[in-house]
């Protein structure tokens, strides 16, 4: 019998048995543990990557900001605030209940239920941004996240900053109560116009404490959170109203207010602080802001700058410029500038352009444009100081000085006339002859003596205004005609002090003794002649009945620039119109668009100023060509309207008539 082989003694192999299937409860617990482990690994990795360079949170209550500079007009009204404005923190319990409710309704409806961030809100915003490419992005940030960003982070849009925002939001939720977080948020968020915090915003926009905010005002402020500049109640009134309505509807939807309360808010108009609404003297603010920093350097504490500006007059100036440019748009007028100063040189109105929002270039002081015939008073003054009088007889006839032949606007010549009529009608040949006789160097010296600071070329064409000047220069150079003959350099700052009252600069201390720059009888002669410009010359459109006015029109060749500079006793206004690209307008002379703007402004400003007659009186010199019978006939003709044809417009004198080189 055969023996069994070695393999016959091995046991038969067992079939492996599968473990029994997990029950639903066991599967749930298992996968919960797996996901928990991986979630823990993710959280550790997340914090390891993004929490390594978190900002220092120990300075939570420190406010780091740029010092503010508040600019006041001559009566103490606020013109503008540059830099940041903060107010003391406001107690949440002292605010009307509808204030925090408005912000919660529009910014974070689930504020009281989340732990710092809202996953569903983030998901919804990401889905929207993915499906609406090219349009405005939606954010899913909660109030806590916004606070974290405002307190600790930069506005840079990247995933790292967003991750740190989530970490800090959860830290804030762990450290503070919801009430404390909301209070911090309302006291630190930016509301535009330089205002940080609900108290500063309430004072800035409505001129009252936050404890007195109405429902409509609260909705308007809450609406600013989407974009302080885009929804500003000052520069975007309609858009701000629409956004406030959205806030009110969301408050109804969330149960914060009733439909009746919302409807009542709709009926109650929200009035923005009129001082802020008139803050359009931004060209002036830029101008004096540069001077403040030049005088004191960069401020290290809040400053108050008292200026010479008069806000009601400034408002009238801006309105006149807008209206005048709009009315002359068909003639190619695109821009304008206006500077008004008093006899001491104090700037009362300052307009550097039609719209500061569209262009911040300041045409009142930064632009240099040819003065045209508005420069002629310096020629005539030099002549008066050299023995001429307004009644001196001259002849309007062809003239050649070297290779230059000046022409009149009408292209013809009028023959004999007085110097007074020649200036009133802006006769080019007479001004050119006078400048040649007294010397262009002497004319330039006269202009510089009165306040022109730009370079003055001495070619014969300078007599007709081939000199580039700014409206500021022209205003201050005409001031001696208005104030009795004294130099009046334009200035805008009277005093600079700290918020606590320490005076850092006082113009009265720096003020020099008044310097006489025009004597008698030349001053009286010039005022007599320039009155005639408005009475019967090229500037009749500038006339404001009932006031003693004088001035001069100015037009340059090809109608590139047009001016009117005029004055009454102790008050001067210079107006320029043209195009920034220096292209010609369509027959715009100093006697139409600029004179119209000047009249519109002066008609509003003069009643407020209570100005007097132009000082110095009127001197009527003995006429060499006296003709009593002729005077009687002329007087009868004036009375019945014979010979009173409208004064012709000026001949543009400057560039095309410049001598060849």
GROMACS .gro file of N, CA and C in nm, residues 453-548:
model
  288
  453UNK      N    1   0.309  13.875  -1.321
  453UNK     CA    2   0.434  13.807  -1.284
  453UNK      C    3   0.490  13.721  -1.397
  454UNK      N    4   0.409  13.690  -1.498
  454UNK     CA    5   0.457  13.608  -1.610
  454UNK      C    6   0.554  13.688  -1.697
  455UNK      N    7   0.628  13.615  -1.779
  455UNK     CA    8   0.722  13.680  -1.870
  455UNK      C    9   0.647  13.767  -1.970
  456UNK      N   10   0.700  13.886  -1.992
  456UNK     CA   11   0.639  13.979  -2.088
  456UNK      C   12   0.740  14.005  -2.199
  457UNK      N   13   0.706  13.961  -2.320
  457UNK     CA   14   0.796  13.986  -2.433
  457UNK      C   15   0.777  14.131  -2.480
  458UNK      N   16   0.882  14.188  -2.535
  458UNK     CA   17   0.884  14.331  -2.565
  458UNK      C   18   0.862  14.364  -2.712
  459UNK      N   19   0.822  14.268  -2.793
  459UNK     CA   20   0.792  14.297  -2.933
  459UNK      C   21   0.671  14.391  -2.940
  460UNK      N   22   0.658  14.464  -3.049
  460UNK     CA   23   0.546  14.560  -3.062
  460UNK      C   24   0.409  14.496  -3.039
  461UNK      N   25   0.394  14.366  -3.072
  461UNK     CA   26   0.263  14.301  -3.057
  461UNK      C   27   0.220  14.288  -2.912
  462UNK      N   28   0.310  14.308  -2.817
  462UNK     CA   29   0.271  14.299  -2.676
  462UNK      C   30   0.165  14.404  -2.642
  463UNK      N   31   0.164  14.517  -2.716
  463UNK     CA   32   0.065  14.621  -2.690
  463UNK      C   33  -0.077  14.570  -2.710
  464UNK      N   34  -0.092  14.469  -2.796
  464UNK     CA   35  -0.224  14.414  -2.824
  464UNK      C   36  -0.250  14.284  -2.750
  465UNK      N   37  -0.165  14.253  -2.654
  465UNK     CA   38  -0.191  14.139  -2.568
  465UNK      C   39  -0.124  14.011  -2.607
  466UNK      N   40  -0.014  14.016  -2.683
  466UNK     CA   41   0.060  13.894  -2.714
  466UNK      C   42   0.148  13.859  -2.594
  467UNK      N   43   0.082  13.845  -2.479
  467UNK     CA   44   0.148  13.816  -2.351
  467UNK      C   45   0.065  13.709  -2.281
  468UNK      N   46   0.127  13.604  -2.238
  468UNK     CA   47   0.053  13.494  -2.174
  468UNK      C   48   0.047  13.516  -2.023
  469UNK      N   49  -0.075  13.520  -1.971
  469UNK     CA   50  -0.099  13.548  -1.830
  469UNK      C   51  -0.206  13.454  -1.777
  470UNK      N   52  -0.225  13.454  -1.646
  470UNK     CA   53  -0.330  13.374  -1.583
  470UNK      C   54  -0.443  13.466  -1.536
  471UNK      N   55  -0.562  13.414  -1.518
  471UNK     CA   56  -0.671  13.496  -1.463
  471UNK      C   57  -0.637  13.557  -1.327
  472UNK      N   58  -0.562  13.483  -1.244
  472UNK     CA   59  -0.522  13.538  -1.115
  472UNK      C   60  -0.438  13.664  -1.133
  473UNK      N   61  -0.342  13.658  -1.224
  473UNK     CA   62  -0.257  13.775  -1.250
  473UNK      C   63  -0.340  13.893  -1.297
  474UNK      N   64  -0.432  13.868  -1.387
  474UNK     CA   65  -0.512  13.978  -1.441
  474UNK      C   66  -0.600  14.040  -1.334
  475UNK      N   67  -0.655  13.958  -1.247
  475UNK     CA   68  -0.740  14.012  -1.139
  475UNK      C   69  -0.659  14.101  -1.046
  476UNK      N   70  -0.542  14.054  -1.005
  476UNK     CA   71  -0.463  14.133  -0.911
  476UNK      C   72  -0.400  14.255  -0.978
  477UNK      N   73  -0.374  14.248  -1.109
  477UNK     CA   74  -0.317  14.362  -1.180
  477UNK      C   75  -0.419  14.473  -1.203
  478UNK      N   76  -0.548  14.438  -1.208
  478UNK     CA   77  -0.654  14.539  -1.221
  478UNK      C   78  -0.695  14.595  -1.085
  479UNK      N   79  -0.658  14.527  -0.977
  479UNK     CA   80  -0.700  14.570  -0.843
  479UNK      C   81  -0.659  14.713  -0.811
  480UNK      N   82  -0.539  14.759  -0.849
  480UNK     CA   83  -0.505  14.898  -0.817
  480UNK      C   84  -0.600  15.001  -0.880
  481UNK      N   85  -0.660  14.968  -0.995
  481UNK     CA   86  -0.758  15.058  -1.053
  481UNK      C   87  -0.881  15.069  -0.964
  482UNK      N   88  -0.910  14.963  -0.889
  482UNK     CA   89  -1.033  14.957  -0.810
  482UNK      C   90  -1.017  15.004  -0.666
  483UNK      N   91  -0.893  15.002  -0.615
  483UNK     CA   92  -0.876  15.028  -0.471
  483UNK      C   93  -0.806  15.160  -0.440
  484UNK      N   94  -0.791  15.247  -0.538
  484UNK     CA   95  -0.727  15.375  -0.512
  484UNK      C   96  -0.581  15.378  -0.549
  485UNK      N   97  -0.533  15.275  -0.620
  485UNK     CA   98  -0.396  15.280  -0.671
  485UNK      C   99  -0.295  15.197  -0.595
  486UNK      N  100  -0.340  15.101  -0.512
  486UNK     CA  101  -0.247  15.023  -0.429
  486UNK      C  102  -0.230  14.881  -0.482
  487UNK      N  103  -0.108  14.829  -0.468
  487UNK     CA  104  -0.080  14.692  -0.505
  487UNK      C  105  -0.164  14.598  -0.420
  488UNK      N  106  -0.221  14.497  -0.481
  488UNK     CA  107  -0.306  14.402  -0.408
  488UNK      C  108  -0.279  14.261  -0.460
  489UNK      N  109  -0.175  14.199  -0.411
  489UNK     CA  110  -0.143  14.063  -0.453
  489UNK      C  111  -0.246  13.966  -0.397
  490UNK      N  112  -0.302  13.883  -0.485
  490UNK     CA  113  -0.408  13.791  -0.443
  490UNK      C  114  -0.358  13.687  -0.344
  491UNK      N  115  -0.435  13.665  -0.239
  491UNK     CA  116  -0.401  13.560  -0.142
  491UNK      C  117  -0.530  13.496  -0.090
  492UNK      N  118  -0.516  13.372  -0.040
  492UNK     CA  119  -0.634  13.298   0.003
  492UNK      C  120  -0.633  13.252   0.146
  493UNK      N  121  -0.521  13.264   0.217
  493UNK     CA  122  -0.511  13.215   0.355
  493UNK      C  123  -0.497  13.334   0.450
  494UNK      N  124  -0.584  13.340   0.549
  494UNK     CA  125  -0.571  13.445   0.650
  494UNK      C  126  -0.502  13.393   0.776
  495UNK      N  127  -0.534  13.268   0.814
  495UNK     CA  128  -0.473  13.214   0.936
  495UNK      C  129  -0.474  13.062   0.932
  496UNK      N  130  -0.371  13.001   0.990
  496UNK     CA  131  -0.365  12.856   1.006
  496UNK      C  132  -0.346  12.827   1.154
  497UNK      N  133  -0.428  12.740   1.209
  497UNK     CA  134  -0.417  12.703   1.349
  497UNK      C  135  -0.438  12.554   1.366
  498UNK      N  136  -0.395  12.502   1.479
  498UNK     CA  137  -0.421  12.362   1.510
  498UNK      C  138  -0.565  12.349   1.558
  499UNK      N  139  -0.612  12.226   1.564
  499UNK     CA  140  -0.750  12.204   1.612
  499UNK      C  141  -0.767  12.251   1.755
  500UNK      N  142  -0.657  12.254   1.831
  500UNK     CA  143  -0.664  12.299   1.970
  500UNK      C  144  -0.654  12.450   1.983
  501UNK      N  145  -0.626  12.521   1.872
  501UNK     CA  146  -0.627  12.667   1.875
  501UNK      C  147  -0.492  12.735   1.863
  502UNK      N  148  -0.384  12.661   1.856
  502UNK     CA  149  -0.252  12.722   1.844
  502UNK      C  150  -0.233  12.779   1.704
  503UNK      N  151  -0.202  12.908   1.695
  503UNK     CA  152  -0.186  12.975   1.566
  503UNK      C  153  -0.047  12.946   1.511
  504UNK      N  154  -0.043  12.891   1.388
  504UNK     CA  155   0.083  12.858   1.323
  504UNK      C  156   0.121  12.959   1.215
  505UNK      N  157   0.023  13.029   1.161
  505UNK     CA  158   0.048  13.128   1.057
  505UNK      C  159  -0.063  13.233   1.062
  506UNK      N  160  -0.026  13.358   1.048
  506UNK     CA  161  -0.122  13.468   1.048
  506UNK      C  162  -0.082  13.567   0.940
  507UNK      N  163  -0.168  13.584   0.842
  507UNK     CA  164  -0.135  13.673   0.729
  507UNK      C  165  -0.117  13.817   0.775
  508UNK      N  166  -0.190  13.859   0.878
  508UNK     CA  167  -0.179  13.998   0.923
  508UNK      C  168  -0.039  14.027   0.977
  509UNK      N  169   0.028  13.923   1.030
  509UNK     CA  170   0.164  13.942   1.080
  509UNK      C  171   0.261  13.955   0.963
  510UNK      N  172   0.234  13.872   0.857
  510UNK     CA  173   0.322  13.873   0.740
  510UNK      C  174   0.292  13.989   0.644
  511UNK      N  175   0.178  14.052   0.664
  511UNK     CA  176   0.132  14.152   0.569
  511UNK      C  177   0.224  14.273   0.565
  512UNK      N  178   0.264  14.311   0.442
  512UNK     CA  179   0.350  14.427   0.425
  512UNK      C  180   0.266  14.554   0.414
  513UNK      N  181   0.329  14.667   0.432
  513UNK     CA  182   0.260  14.794   0.420
  513UNK      C  183   0.212  14.813   0.276
  514UNK      N  184   0.095  14.870   0.262
  514UNK     CA  185   0.038  14.889   0.128
  514UNK      C  186   0.129  14.977   0.044
  515UNK      N  187   0.147  14.933  -0.080
  515UNK     CA  188   0.238  15.002  -0.172
  515UNK      C  189   0.157  15.069  -0.282
  516UNK      N  190   0.171  15.200  -0.295
  516UNK     CA  191   0.102  15.274  -0.401
  516UNK      C  192   0.172  15.247  -0.533
  517UNK      N  193   0.094  15.209  -0.636
  517UNK     CA  194   0.152  15.176  -0.767
  517UNK      C  195   0.094  15.261  -0.879
  518UNK      N  196  -0.013  15.335  -0.851
  518UNK     CA  197  -0.071  15.427  -0.950
  518UNK      C  198  -0.098  15.559  -0.879
  519UNK      N  199  -0.051  15.667  -0.937
  519UNK     CA  200  -0.074  15.798  -0.878
  519UNK      C  201  -0.182  15.876  -0.950
  520UNK      N  202  -0.206  15.994  -0.904
  520UNK     CA  203  -0.304  16.084  -0.966
  520UNK      C  204  -0.229  16.181  -1.059
  521UNK      N  205  -0.292  16.226  -1.165
  521UNK     CA  206  -0.430  16.196  -1.206
  521UNK      C  207  -0.442  16.072  -1.297
  522UNK      N  208  -0.332  15.998  -1.316
  522UNK     CA  209  -0.338  15.883  -1.408
  522UNK      C  210  -0.446  15.784  -1.366
  523UNK      N  211  -0.461  15.762  -1.234
  523UNK     CA  212  -0.561  15.667  -1.186
  523UNK      C  213  -0.701  15.712  -1.226
  524UNK      N  214  -0.730  15.840  -1.202
  524UNK     CA  215  -0.863  15.890  -1.236
  524UNK      C  216  -0.887  15.884  -1.387
  525UNK      N  217  -0.784  15.912  -1.464
  525UNK     CA  218  -0.800  15.905  -1.609
  525UNK      C  219  -0.834  15.763  -1.654
  526UNK      N  220  -0.761  15.666  -1.600
  526UNK     CA  221  -0.785  15.527  -1.640
  526UNK      C  222  -0.925  15.480  -1.601
  527UNK      N  223  -0.969  15.515  -1.481
  527UNK     CA  224  -1.104  15.475  -1.439
  527UNK      C  225  -1.209  15.540  -1.527
  528UNK      N  226  -1.186  15.666  -1.563
  528UNK     CA  227  -1.279  15.734  -1.652
  528UNK      C  228  -1.289  15.661  -1.786
  529UNK      N  229  -1.178  15.622  -1.841
  529UNK     CA  230  -1.178  15.556  -1.972
  529UNK      C  231  -1.238  15.415  -1.965
  530UNK      N  232  -1.204  15.342  -1.858
  530UNK     CA  233  -1.255  15.204  -1.852
  530UNK      C  234  -1.402  15.198  -1.811
  531UNK      N  235  -1.452  15.305  -1.748
  531UNK     CA  236  -1.597  15.313  -1.731
  531UNK      C  237  -1.666  15.318  -1.867
  532UNK      N  238  -1.603  15.391  -1.958
  532UNK     CA  239  -1.663  15.410  -2.090
  532UNK      C  240  -1.668  15.280  -2.169
  533UNK      N  241  -1.576  15.186  -2.140
  533UNK     CA  242  -1.578  15.056  -2.207
  533UNK      C  243  -1.711  14.986  -2.183
  534UNK      N  244  -1.761  14.994  -2.059
  534UNK     CA  245  -1.889  14.930  -2.025
  534UNK      C  246  -2.007  15.017  -2.064
  535UNK      N  247  -1.989  15.149  -2.054
  535UNK     CA  248  -2.099  15.239  -2.085
  535UNK      C  249  -2.134  15.240  -2.233
  536UNK      N  250  -2.033  15.242  -2.322
  536UNK     CA  251  -2.065  15.253  -2.464
  536UNK      C  252  -1.964  15.183  -2.554
  537UNK      N  253  -1.872  15.108  -2.496
  537UNK     CA  254  -1.769  15.044  -2.576
  537UNK      C  255  -1.794  14.897  -2.599
  538UNK      N  256  -1.687  14.821  -2.603
  538UNK     CA  257  -1.697  14.679  -2.635
  538UNK      C  258  -1.751  14.595  -2.520
  539UNK      N  259  -1.764  14.655  -2.400
  539UNK     CA  260  -1.807  14.577  -2.283
  539UNK      C  261  -1.945  14.609  -2.233
  540UNK      N  262  -2.034  14.658  -2.321
  540UNK     CA  263  -2.169  14.696  -2.276
  540UNK      C  264  -2.247  14.579  -2.217
  541UNK      N  265  -2.217  14.459  -2.263
  541UNK     CA  266  -2.291  14.342  -2.214
  541UNK      C  267  -2.263  14.316  -2.066
  542UNK      N  268  -2.154  14.370  -2.015
  542UNK     CA  269  -2.117  14.346  -1.875
  542UNK      C  270  -2.190  14.439  -1.779
  543UNK      N  271  -2.266  14.532  -1.828
  543UNK     CA  272  -2.326  14.633  -1.742
  543UNK      C  273  -2.427  14.574  -1.643
  544UNK      N  274  -2.414  14.615  -1.518
  544UNK     CA  275  -2.511  14.581  -1.413
  544UNK      C  276  -2.569  14.714  -1.366
  545UNK      N  277  -2.693  14.746  -1.400
  545UNK     CA  278  -2.750  14.877  -1.367
  545UNK      C  279  -2.741  14.909  -1.219
  546UNK      N  280  -2.711  15.036  -1.191
  546UNK     CA  281  -2.708  15.082  -1.053
  546UNK      C  282  -2.573  15.076  -0.986
  547UNK      N  283  -2.470  15.033  -1.058
  547UNK     CA  284  -2.337  15.020  -0.998
  547UNK      C  285  -2.234  15.094  -1.082
  548UNK      N  286  -2.133  15.143  -1.013
  548UNK     CA  287  -2.021  15.210  -1.079
  548UNK      C  288  -1.923  15.103  -1.124
   0.00000   0.00000   0.00000
